[in-house]
PDB file of C-alpha atoms in Angstrom:
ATOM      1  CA  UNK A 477      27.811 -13.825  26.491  1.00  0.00           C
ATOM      2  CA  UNK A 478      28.799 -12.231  22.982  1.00  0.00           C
ATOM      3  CA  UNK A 479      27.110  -9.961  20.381  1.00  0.00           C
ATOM      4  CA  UNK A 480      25.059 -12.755  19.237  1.00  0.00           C
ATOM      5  CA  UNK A 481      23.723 -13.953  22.479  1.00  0.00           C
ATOM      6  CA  UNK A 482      22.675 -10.302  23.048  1.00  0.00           C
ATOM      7  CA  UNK A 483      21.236  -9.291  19.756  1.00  0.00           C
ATOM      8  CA  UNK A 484      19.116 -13.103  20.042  1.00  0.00           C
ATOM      9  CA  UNK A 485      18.052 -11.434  23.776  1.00  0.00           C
ATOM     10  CA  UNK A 486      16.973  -8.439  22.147  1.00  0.00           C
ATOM     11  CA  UNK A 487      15.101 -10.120  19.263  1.00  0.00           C
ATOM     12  CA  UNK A 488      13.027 -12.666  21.365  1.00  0.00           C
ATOM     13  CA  UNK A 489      11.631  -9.509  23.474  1.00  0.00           C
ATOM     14  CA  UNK A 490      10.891  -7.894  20.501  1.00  0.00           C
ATOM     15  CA  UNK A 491       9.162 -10.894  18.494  1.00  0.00           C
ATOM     16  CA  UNK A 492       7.483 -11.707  22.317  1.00  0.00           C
ATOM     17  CA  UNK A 493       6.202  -7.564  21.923  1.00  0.00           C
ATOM     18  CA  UNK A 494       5.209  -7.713  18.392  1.00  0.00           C
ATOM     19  CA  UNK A 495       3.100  -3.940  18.843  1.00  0.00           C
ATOM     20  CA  UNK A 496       6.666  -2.688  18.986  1.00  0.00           C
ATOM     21  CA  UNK A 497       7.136  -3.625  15.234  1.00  0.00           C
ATOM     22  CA  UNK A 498       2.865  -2.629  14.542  1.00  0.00           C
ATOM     23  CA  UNK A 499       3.363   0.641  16.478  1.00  0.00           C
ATOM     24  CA  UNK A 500       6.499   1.898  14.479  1.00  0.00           C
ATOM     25  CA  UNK A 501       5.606   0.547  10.541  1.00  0.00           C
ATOM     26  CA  UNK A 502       1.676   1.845  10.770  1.00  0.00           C
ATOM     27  CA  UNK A 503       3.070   5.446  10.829  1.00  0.00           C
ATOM     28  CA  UNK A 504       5.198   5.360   7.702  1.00  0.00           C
ATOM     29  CA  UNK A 505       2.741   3.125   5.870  1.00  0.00           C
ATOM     30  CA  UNK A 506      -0.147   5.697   6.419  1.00  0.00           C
ATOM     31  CA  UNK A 507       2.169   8.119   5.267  1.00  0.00           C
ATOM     32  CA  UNK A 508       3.469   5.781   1.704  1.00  0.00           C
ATOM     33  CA  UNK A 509       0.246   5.128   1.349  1.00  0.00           C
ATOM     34  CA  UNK A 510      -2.650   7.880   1.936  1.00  0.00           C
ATOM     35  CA  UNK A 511      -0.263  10.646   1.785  1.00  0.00           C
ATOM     36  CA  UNK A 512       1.068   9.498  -1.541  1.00  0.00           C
ATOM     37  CA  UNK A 513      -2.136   8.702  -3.240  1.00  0.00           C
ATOM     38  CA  UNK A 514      -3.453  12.611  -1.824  1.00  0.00           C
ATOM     39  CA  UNK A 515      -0.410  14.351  -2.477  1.00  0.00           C
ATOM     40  CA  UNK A 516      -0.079  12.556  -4.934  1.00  0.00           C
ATOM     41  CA  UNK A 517      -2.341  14.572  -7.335  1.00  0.00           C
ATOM     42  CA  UNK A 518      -1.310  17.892  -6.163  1.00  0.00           C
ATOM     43  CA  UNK A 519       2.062  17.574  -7.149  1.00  0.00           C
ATOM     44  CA  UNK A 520       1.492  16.773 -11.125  1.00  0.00           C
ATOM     45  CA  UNK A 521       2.578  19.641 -11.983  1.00  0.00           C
ATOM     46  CA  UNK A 522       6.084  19.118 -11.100  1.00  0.00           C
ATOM     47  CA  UNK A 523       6.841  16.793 -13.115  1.00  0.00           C
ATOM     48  CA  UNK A 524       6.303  13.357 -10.947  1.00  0.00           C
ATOM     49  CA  UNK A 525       5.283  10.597 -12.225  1.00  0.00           C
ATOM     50  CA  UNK A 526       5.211   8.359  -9.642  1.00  0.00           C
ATOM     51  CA  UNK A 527       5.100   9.968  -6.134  1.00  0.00           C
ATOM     52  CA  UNK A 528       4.759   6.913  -4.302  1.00  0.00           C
ATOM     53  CA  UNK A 529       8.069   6.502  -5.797  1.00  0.00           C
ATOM     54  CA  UNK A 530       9.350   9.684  -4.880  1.00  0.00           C
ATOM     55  CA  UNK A 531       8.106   9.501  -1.453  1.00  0.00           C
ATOM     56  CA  UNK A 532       9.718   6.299  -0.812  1.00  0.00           C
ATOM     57  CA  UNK A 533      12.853   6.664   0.257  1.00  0.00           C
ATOM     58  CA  UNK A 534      12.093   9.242   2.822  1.00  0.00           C
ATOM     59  CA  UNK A 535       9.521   7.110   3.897  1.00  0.00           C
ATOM     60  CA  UNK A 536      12.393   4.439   4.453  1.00  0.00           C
ATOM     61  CA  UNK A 537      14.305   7.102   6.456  1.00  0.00           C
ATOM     62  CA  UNK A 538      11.362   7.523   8.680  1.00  0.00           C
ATOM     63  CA  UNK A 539      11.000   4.356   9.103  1.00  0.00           C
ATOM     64  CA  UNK A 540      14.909   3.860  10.280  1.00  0.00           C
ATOM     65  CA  UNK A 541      14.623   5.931  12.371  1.00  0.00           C
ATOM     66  CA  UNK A 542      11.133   5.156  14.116  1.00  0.00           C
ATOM     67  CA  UNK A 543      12.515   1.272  14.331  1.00  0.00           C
ATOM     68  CA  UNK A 544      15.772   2.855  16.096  1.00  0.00           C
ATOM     69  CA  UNK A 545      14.345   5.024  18.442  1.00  0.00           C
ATOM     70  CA  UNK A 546      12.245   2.246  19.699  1.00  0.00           C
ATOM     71  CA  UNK A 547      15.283   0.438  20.247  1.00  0.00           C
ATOM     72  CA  UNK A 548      15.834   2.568  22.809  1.00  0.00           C
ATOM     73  CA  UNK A 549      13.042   1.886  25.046  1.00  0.00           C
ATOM     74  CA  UNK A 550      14.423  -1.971  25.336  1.00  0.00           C
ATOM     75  CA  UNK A 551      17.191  -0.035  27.882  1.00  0.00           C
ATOM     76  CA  UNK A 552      14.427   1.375  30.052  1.00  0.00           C
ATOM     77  CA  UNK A 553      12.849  -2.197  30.474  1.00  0.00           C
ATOM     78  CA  UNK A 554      16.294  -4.374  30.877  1.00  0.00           C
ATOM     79  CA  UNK A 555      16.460  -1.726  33.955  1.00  0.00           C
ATOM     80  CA  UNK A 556      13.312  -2.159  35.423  1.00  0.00           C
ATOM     81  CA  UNK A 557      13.506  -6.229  34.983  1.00  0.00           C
ATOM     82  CA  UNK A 558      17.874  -5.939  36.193  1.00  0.00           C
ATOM     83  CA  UNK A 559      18.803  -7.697  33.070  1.00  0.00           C
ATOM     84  CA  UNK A 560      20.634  -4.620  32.154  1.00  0.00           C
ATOM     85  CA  UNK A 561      22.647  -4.509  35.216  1.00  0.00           C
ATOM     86  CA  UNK A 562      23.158  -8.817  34.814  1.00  0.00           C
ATOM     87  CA  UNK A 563      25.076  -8.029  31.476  1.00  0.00           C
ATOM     88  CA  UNK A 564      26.813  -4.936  33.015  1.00  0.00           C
ATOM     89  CA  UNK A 565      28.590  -7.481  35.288  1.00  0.00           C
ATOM     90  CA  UNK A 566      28.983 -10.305  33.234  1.00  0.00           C
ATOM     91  CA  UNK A 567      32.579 -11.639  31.470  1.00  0.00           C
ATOM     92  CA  UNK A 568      31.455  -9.462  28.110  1.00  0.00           C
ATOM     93  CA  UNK A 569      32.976  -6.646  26.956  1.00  0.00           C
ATOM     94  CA  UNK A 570      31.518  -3.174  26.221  1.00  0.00           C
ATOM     95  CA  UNK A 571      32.014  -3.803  22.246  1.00  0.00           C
ATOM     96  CA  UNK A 572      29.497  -6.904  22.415  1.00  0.00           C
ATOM     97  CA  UNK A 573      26.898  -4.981  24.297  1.00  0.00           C
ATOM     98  CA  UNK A 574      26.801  -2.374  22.593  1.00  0.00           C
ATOM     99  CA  UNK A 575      26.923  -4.410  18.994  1.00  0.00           C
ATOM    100  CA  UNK A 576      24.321  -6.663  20.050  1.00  0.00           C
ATOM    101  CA  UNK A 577      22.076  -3.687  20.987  1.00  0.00           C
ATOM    102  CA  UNK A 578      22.258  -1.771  17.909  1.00  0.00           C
ATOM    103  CA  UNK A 579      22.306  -4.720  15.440  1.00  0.00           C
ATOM    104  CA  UNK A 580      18.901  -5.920  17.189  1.00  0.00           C
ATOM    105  CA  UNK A 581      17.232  -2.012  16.077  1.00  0.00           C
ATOM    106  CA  UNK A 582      19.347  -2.451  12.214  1.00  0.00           C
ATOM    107  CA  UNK A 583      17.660  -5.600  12.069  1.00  0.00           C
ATOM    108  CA  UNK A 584      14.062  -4.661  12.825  1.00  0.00           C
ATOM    109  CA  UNK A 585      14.948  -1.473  10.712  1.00  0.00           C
ATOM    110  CA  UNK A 586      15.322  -3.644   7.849  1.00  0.00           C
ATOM    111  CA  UNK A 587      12.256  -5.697   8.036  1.00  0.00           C
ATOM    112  CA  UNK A 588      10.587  -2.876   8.296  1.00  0.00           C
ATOM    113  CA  UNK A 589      11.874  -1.232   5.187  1.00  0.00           C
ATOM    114  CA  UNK A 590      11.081  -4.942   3.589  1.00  0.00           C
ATOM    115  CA  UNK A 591       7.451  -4.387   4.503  1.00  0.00           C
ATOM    116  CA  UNK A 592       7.748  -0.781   3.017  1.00  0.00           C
ATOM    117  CA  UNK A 593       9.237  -1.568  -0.374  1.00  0.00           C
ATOM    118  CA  UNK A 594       6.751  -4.607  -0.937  1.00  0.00           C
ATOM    119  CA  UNK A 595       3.632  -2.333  -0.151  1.00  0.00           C
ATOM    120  CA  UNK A 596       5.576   0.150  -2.618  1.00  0.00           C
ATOM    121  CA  UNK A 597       6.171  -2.691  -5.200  1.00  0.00           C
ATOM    122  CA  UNK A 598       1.928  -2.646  -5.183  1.00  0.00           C
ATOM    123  CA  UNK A 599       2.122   0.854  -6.540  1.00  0.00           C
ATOM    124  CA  UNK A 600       4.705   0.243  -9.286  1.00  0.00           C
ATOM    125  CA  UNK A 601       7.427   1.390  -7.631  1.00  0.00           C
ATOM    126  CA  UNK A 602      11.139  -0.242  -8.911  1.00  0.00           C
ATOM    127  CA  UNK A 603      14.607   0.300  -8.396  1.00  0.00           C
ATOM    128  CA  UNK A 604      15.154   1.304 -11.627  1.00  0.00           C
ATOM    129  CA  UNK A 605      18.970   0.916 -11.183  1.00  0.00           C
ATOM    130  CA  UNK A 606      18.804  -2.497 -11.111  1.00  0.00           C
ATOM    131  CA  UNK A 607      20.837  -5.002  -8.577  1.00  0.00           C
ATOM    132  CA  UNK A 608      23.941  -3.253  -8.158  1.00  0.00           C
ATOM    133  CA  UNK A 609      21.430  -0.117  -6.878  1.00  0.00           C
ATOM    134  CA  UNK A 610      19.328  -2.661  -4.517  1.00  0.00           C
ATOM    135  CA  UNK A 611      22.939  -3.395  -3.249  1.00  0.00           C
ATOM    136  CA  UNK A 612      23.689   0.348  -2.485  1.00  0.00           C
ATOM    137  CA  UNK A 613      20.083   1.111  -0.800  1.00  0.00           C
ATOM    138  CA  UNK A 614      21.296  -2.422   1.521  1.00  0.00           C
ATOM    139  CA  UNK A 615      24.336  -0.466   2.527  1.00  0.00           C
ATOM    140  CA  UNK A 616      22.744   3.228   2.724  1.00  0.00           C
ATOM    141  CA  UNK A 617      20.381   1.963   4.727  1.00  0.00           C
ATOM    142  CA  UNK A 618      22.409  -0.284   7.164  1.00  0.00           C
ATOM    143  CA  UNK A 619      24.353   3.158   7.773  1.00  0.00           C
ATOM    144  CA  UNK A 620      21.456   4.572   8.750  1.00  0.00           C
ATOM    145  CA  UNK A 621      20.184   2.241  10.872  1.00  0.00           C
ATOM    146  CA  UNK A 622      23.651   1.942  12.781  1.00  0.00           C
ATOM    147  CA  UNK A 623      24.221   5.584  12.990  1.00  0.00           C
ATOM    148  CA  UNK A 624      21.198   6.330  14.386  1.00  0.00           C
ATOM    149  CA  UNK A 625      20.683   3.133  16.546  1.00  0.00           C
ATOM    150  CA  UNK A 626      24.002   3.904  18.386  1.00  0.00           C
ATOM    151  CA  UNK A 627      23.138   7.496  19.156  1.00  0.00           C
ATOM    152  CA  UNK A 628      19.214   6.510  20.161  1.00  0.00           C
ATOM    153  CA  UNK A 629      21.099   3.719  22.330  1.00  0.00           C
ATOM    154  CA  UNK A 630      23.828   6.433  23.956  1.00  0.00           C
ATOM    155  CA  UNK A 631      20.526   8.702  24.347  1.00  0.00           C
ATOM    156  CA  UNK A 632      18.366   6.447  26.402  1.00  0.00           C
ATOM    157  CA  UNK A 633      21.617   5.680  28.580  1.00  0.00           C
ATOM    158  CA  UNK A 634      21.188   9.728  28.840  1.00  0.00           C
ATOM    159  CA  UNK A 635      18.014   9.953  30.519  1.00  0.00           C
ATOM    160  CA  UNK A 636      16.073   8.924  33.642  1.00  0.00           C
ATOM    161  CA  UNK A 637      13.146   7.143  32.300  1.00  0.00           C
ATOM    162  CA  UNK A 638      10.902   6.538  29.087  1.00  0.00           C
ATOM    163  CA  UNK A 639       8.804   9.556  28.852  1.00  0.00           C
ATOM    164  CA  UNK A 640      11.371  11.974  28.278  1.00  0.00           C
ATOM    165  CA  UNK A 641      13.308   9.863  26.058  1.00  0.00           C
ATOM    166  CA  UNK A 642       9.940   9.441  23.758  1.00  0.00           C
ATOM    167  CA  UNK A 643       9.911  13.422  24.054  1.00  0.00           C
ATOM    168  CA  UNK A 644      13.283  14.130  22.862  1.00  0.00           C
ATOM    169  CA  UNK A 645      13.226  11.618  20.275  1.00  0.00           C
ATOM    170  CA  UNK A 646      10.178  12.551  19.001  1.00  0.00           C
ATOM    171  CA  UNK A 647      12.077  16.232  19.543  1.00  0.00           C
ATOM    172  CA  UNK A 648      15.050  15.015  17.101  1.00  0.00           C
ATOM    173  CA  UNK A 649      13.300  12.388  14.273  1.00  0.00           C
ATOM    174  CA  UNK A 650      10.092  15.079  13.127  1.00  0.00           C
ATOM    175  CA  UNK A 651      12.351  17.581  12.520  1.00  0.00           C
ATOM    176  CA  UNK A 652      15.346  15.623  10.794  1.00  0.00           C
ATOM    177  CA  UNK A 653      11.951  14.433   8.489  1.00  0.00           C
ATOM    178  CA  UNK A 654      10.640  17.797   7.632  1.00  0.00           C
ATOM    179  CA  UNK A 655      13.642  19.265   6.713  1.00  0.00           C
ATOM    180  CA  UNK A 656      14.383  17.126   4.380  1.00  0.00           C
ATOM    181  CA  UNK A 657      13.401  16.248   0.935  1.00  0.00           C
ATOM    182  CA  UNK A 658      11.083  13.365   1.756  1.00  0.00           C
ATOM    183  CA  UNK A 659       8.008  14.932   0.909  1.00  0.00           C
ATOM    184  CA  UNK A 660       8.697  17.665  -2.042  1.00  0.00           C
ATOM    185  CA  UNK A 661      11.559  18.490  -4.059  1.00  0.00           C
ATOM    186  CA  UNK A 662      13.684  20.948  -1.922  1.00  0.00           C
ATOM    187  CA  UNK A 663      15.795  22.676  -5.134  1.00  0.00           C
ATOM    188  CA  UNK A 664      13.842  25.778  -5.011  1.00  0.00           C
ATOM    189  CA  UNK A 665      14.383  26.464  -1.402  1.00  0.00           C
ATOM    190  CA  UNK A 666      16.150  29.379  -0.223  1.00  0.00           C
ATOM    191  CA  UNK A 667      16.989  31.453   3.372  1.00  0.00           C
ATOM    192  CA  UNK A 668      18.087  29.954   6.429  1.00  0.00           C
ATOM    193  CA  UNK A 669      15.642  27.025   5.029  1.00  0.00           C
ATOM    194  CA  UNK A 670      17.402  25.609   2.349  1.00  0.00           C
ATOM    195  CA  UNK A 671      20.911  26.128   4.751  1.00  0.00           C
ATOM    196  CA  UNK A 672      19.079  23.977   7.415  1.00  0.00           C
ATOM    197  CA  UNK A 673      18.336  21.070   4.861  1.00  0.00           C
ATOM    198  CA  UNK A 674      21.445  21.215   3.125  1.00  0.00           C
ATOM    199  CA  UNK A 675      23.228  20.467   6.686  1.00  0.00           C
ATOM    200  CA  UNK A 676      20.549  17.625   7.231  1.00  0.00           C
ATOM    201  CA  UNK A 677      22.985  14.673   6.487  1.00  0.00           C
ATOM    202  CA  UNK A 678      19.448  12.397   6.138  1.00  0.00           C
ATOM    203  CA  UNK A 679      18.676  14.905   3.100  1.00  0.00           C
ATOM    204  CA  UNK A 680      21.867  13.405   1.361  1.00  0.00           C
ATOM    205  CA  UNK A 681      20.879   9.888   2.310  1.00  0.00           C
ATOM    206  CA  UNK A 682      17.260  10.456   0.774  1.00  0.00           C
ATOM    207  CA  UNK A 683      18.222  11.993  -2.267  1.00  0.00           C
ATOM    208  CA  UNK A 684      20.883   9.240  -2.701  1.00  0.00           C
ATOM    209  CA  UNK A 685      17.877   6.530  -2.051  1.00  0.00           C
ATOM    210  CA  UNK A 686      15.814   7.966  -4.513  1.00  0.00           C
ATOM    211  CA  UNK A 687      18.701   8.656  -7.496  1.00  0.00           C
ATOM    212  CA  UNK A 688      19.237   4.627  -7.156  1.00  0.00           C
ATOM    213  CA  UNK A 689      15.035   3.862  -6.893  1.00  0.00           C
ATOM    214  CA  UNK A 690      14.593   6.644 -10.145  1.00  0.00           C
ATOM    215  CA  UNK A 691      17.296   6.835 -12.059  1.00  0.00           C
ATOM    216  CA  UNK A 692      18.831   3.927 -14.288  1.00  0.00           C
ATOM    217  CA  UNK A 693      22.398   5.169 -13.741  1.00  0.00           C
ATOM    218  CA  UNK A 694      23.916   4.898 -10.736  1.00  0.00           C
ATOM    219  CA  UNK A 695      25.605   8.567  -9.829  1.00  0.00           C
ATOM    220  CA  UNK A 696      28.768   7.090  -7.683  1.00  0.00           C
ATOM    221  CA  UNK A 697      29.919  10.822  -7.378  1.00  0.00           C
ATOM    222  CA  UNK A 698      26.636  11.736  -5.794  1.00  0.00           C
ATOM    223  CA  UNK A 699      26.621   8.731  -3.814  1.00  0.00           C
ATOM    224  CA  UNK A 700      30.621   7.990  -2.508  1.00  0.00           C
ATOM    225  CA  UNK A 701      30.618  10.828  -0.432  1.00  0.00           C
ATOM    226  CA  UNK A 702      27.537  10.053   1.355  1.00  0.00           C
ATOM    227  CA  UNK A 703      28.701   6.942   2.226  1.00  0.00           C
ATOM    228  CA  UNK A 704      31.814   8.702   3.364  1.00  0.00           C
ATOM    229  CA  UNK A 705      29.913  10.516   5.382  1.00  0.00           C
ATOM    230  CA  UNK A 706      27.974   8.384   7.102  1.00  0.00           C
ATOM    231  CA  UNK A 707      30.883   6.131   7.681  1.00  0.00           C
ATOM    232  CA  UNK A 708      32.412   8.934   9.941  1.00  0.00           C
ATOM    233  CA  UNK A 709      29.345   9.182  11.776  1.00  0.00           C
ATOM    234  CA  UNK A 710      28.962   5.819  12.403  1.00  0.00           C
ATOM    235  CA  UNK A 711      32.241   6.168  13.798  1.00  0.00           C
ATOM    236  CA  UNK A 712      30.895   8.605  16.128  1.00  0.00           C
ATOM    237  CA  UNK A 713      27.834   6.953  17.376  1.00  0.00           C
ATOM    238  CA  UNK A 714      29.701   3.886  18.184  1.00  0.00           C
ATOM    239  CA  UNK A 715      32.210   5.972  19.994  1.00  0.00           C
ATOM    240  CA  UNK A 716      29.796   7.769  21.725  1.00  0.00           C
ATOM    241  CA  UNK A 717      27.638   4.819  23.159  1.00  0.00           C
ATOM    242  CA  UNK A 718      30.936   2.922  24.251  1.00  0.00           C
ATOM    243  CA  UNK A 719      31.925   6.145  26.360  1.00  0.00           C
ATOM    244  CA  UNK A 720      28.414   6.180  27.510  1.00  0.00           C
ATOM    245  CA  UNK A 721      28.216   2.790  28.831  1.00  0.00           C
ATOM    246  CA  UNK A 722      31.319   3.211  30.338  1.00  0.00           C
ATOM    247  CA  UNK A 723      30.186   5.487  32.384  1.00  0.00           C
ATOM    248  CA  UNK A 724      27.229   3.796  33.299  1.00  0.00           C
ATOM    249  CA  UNK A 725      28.958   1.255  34.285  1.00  0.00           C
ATOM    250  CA  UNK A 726      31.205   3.282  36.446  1.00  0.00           C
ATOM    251  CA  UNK A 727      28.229   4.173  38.582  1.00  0.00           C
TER     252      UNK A 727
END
C-alpha cells in the first residue's frame, strides 16, 4: 500500500461524500459572489475596477484552506471505521501515509479553486499575466494547499474527536482570513494591526495571487521569496505530521 493507493482511498470517500466538497465551496462562492457584487460598490472610490478580481485570490486562500481543514475530519472517521489503525500496521511507511493524506486535501483544494476561477471568469476576471502567471498561481497554490493540509492533518492527530478539531480550526482559518488583505487593501494600516498582517504569511501569498491575476508583469522579486517561504514551511508541516504519526503509532 503506497501514496497512491492511499490518496485513491481518500478520494473514493470523498467523491462517495460529495457534501464534503458542497459544504466547503458554498462558503467562498457566497463570499466571490454576493460579497463582491455589495462591496463591490462601496469600494469605487479606491480605485478598483474590478473587485471580484481583487477579491479573488483571497477567496482562493479561503477556499485552501476550508478544503484542507476538511481533510482533517477523514482521520476522525478512518478511526471510528479502524481503517486508520489497518494502515498503521500495514508494510507502508510513514512517508506514504502521510503523502497520500495530504495530496487527497491539495487535490480537492484545487478543484475547488477550478470551480472558483470559472465562476470568476463570469465576472471578467483574467490573469492578466498571461500563462507563465497561471503557472505561478498552480505552484502558489499547491504550497498552500500542502502547507496547510500537513499541519490540519498533524492537528486532527492532536485531538480527541471532531468537535474540537472543527473549533480550533475554525479558531485558526477566520482569523488567518481577516487579517489579511483578502477583502480591502491593507497599505494604510497601522498599530499592532498592520504588524499582525504583515506576519500573516497568507497575506504574502494573497498579494502575490493577485499581482499575477492584475498586473501584466510578473514581479519575481515580490514573488521568489514567497515561494521561499512557503517552501520552508512546507518543510515544517511535513516534518511535523511525520513526528506526529509517529507517535501515534507508538501508542
Amino acid at each position: 500500500m503506497g501514496v497512491l493507493n492511499i490518496l485513491w482511498r481518500n478520494i473514493r470517500w470523498r467523491f462517495q461524500n460529495p457534501i464534503s466538497i458542497v459544504i466547503t465551496i458554498l462558503q467562498p462562492l457566497i463570499w466571490l459572489i454576493l460579497y463582491s457584487s455589495v462591496a463591490g460598490q462601496a469600494v469605487q472610490n479606491m480605485g478598483i475596477d474590478n473587485y471580484t478580481a481583487f477579491i479573488l485570490p483571497g477567496i482562493i486562500v479561503l477556499v485552501t484552506l476550508a478544503a484542507c481543514s476538511s481533510g482533517g475530519i477523514i482521520n476522525y472517521i478512518m478511526k471510528s471505521n479502524g481503517s486508520f489503525y489497518r494502515i498503521l500496521i500495514a508494510p507502508v511507511s510513514r512517508n506514504s501515509i502521510v503523502l497520500g493524506q495530504m495530496l487527497e486535501a491539495v487535490l480537492v483544494s484545487f478543484l475547488e479553486v477550478v470551480i472558483l476561477c470559472v465562476v470568476g471568469f463570469f465576472f471578467s476576471v483574467k490573469v492578466a499575466s498571461g500563462i507563465a502567471g497561471i503557472l505561478l498561481m498552480i505552484l502558489l497554490v499547491f504550497m498552500t494547499a500542502f502547507f496547510m493540509s500537513g499541519l490540519t492533518y498533524s492537528i486532527s492527530l492532536f485531538l480527541p474527536n471532531e468537535v474540537i478539531y472543527e473549533t480550533i480550526m475554525n479558531a485558526i482559518v477566520l482569523p488567518i482570513f481577516f487579517l489579511s488583505p483578502a477583502l480591502f487593501p491593507t497599505e494604510n494600516l497601522s498599530g499592532g494591526l498592520a504588524v499582525a498582517v504583515t506576519l500573516n504569511p497568507f497575506t504574502h501569498i494573497i498579494n502575490a495571487l493577485r499581482s499575477l491575476i492584475l498586473g501584466e508583469t510578473i514581479l519575481l522579486g515580490e514573488i521568489l521569496p514567497v515561494i521561499v517561504l512557503f517552501i520552508v514551511m512546507c518543510c515544517c508541516s511535513f516534518g511535523l505530521a511525520k513526528w506526529r504519526l509517529k507517535k501515534e503509532m507508538a501508542h
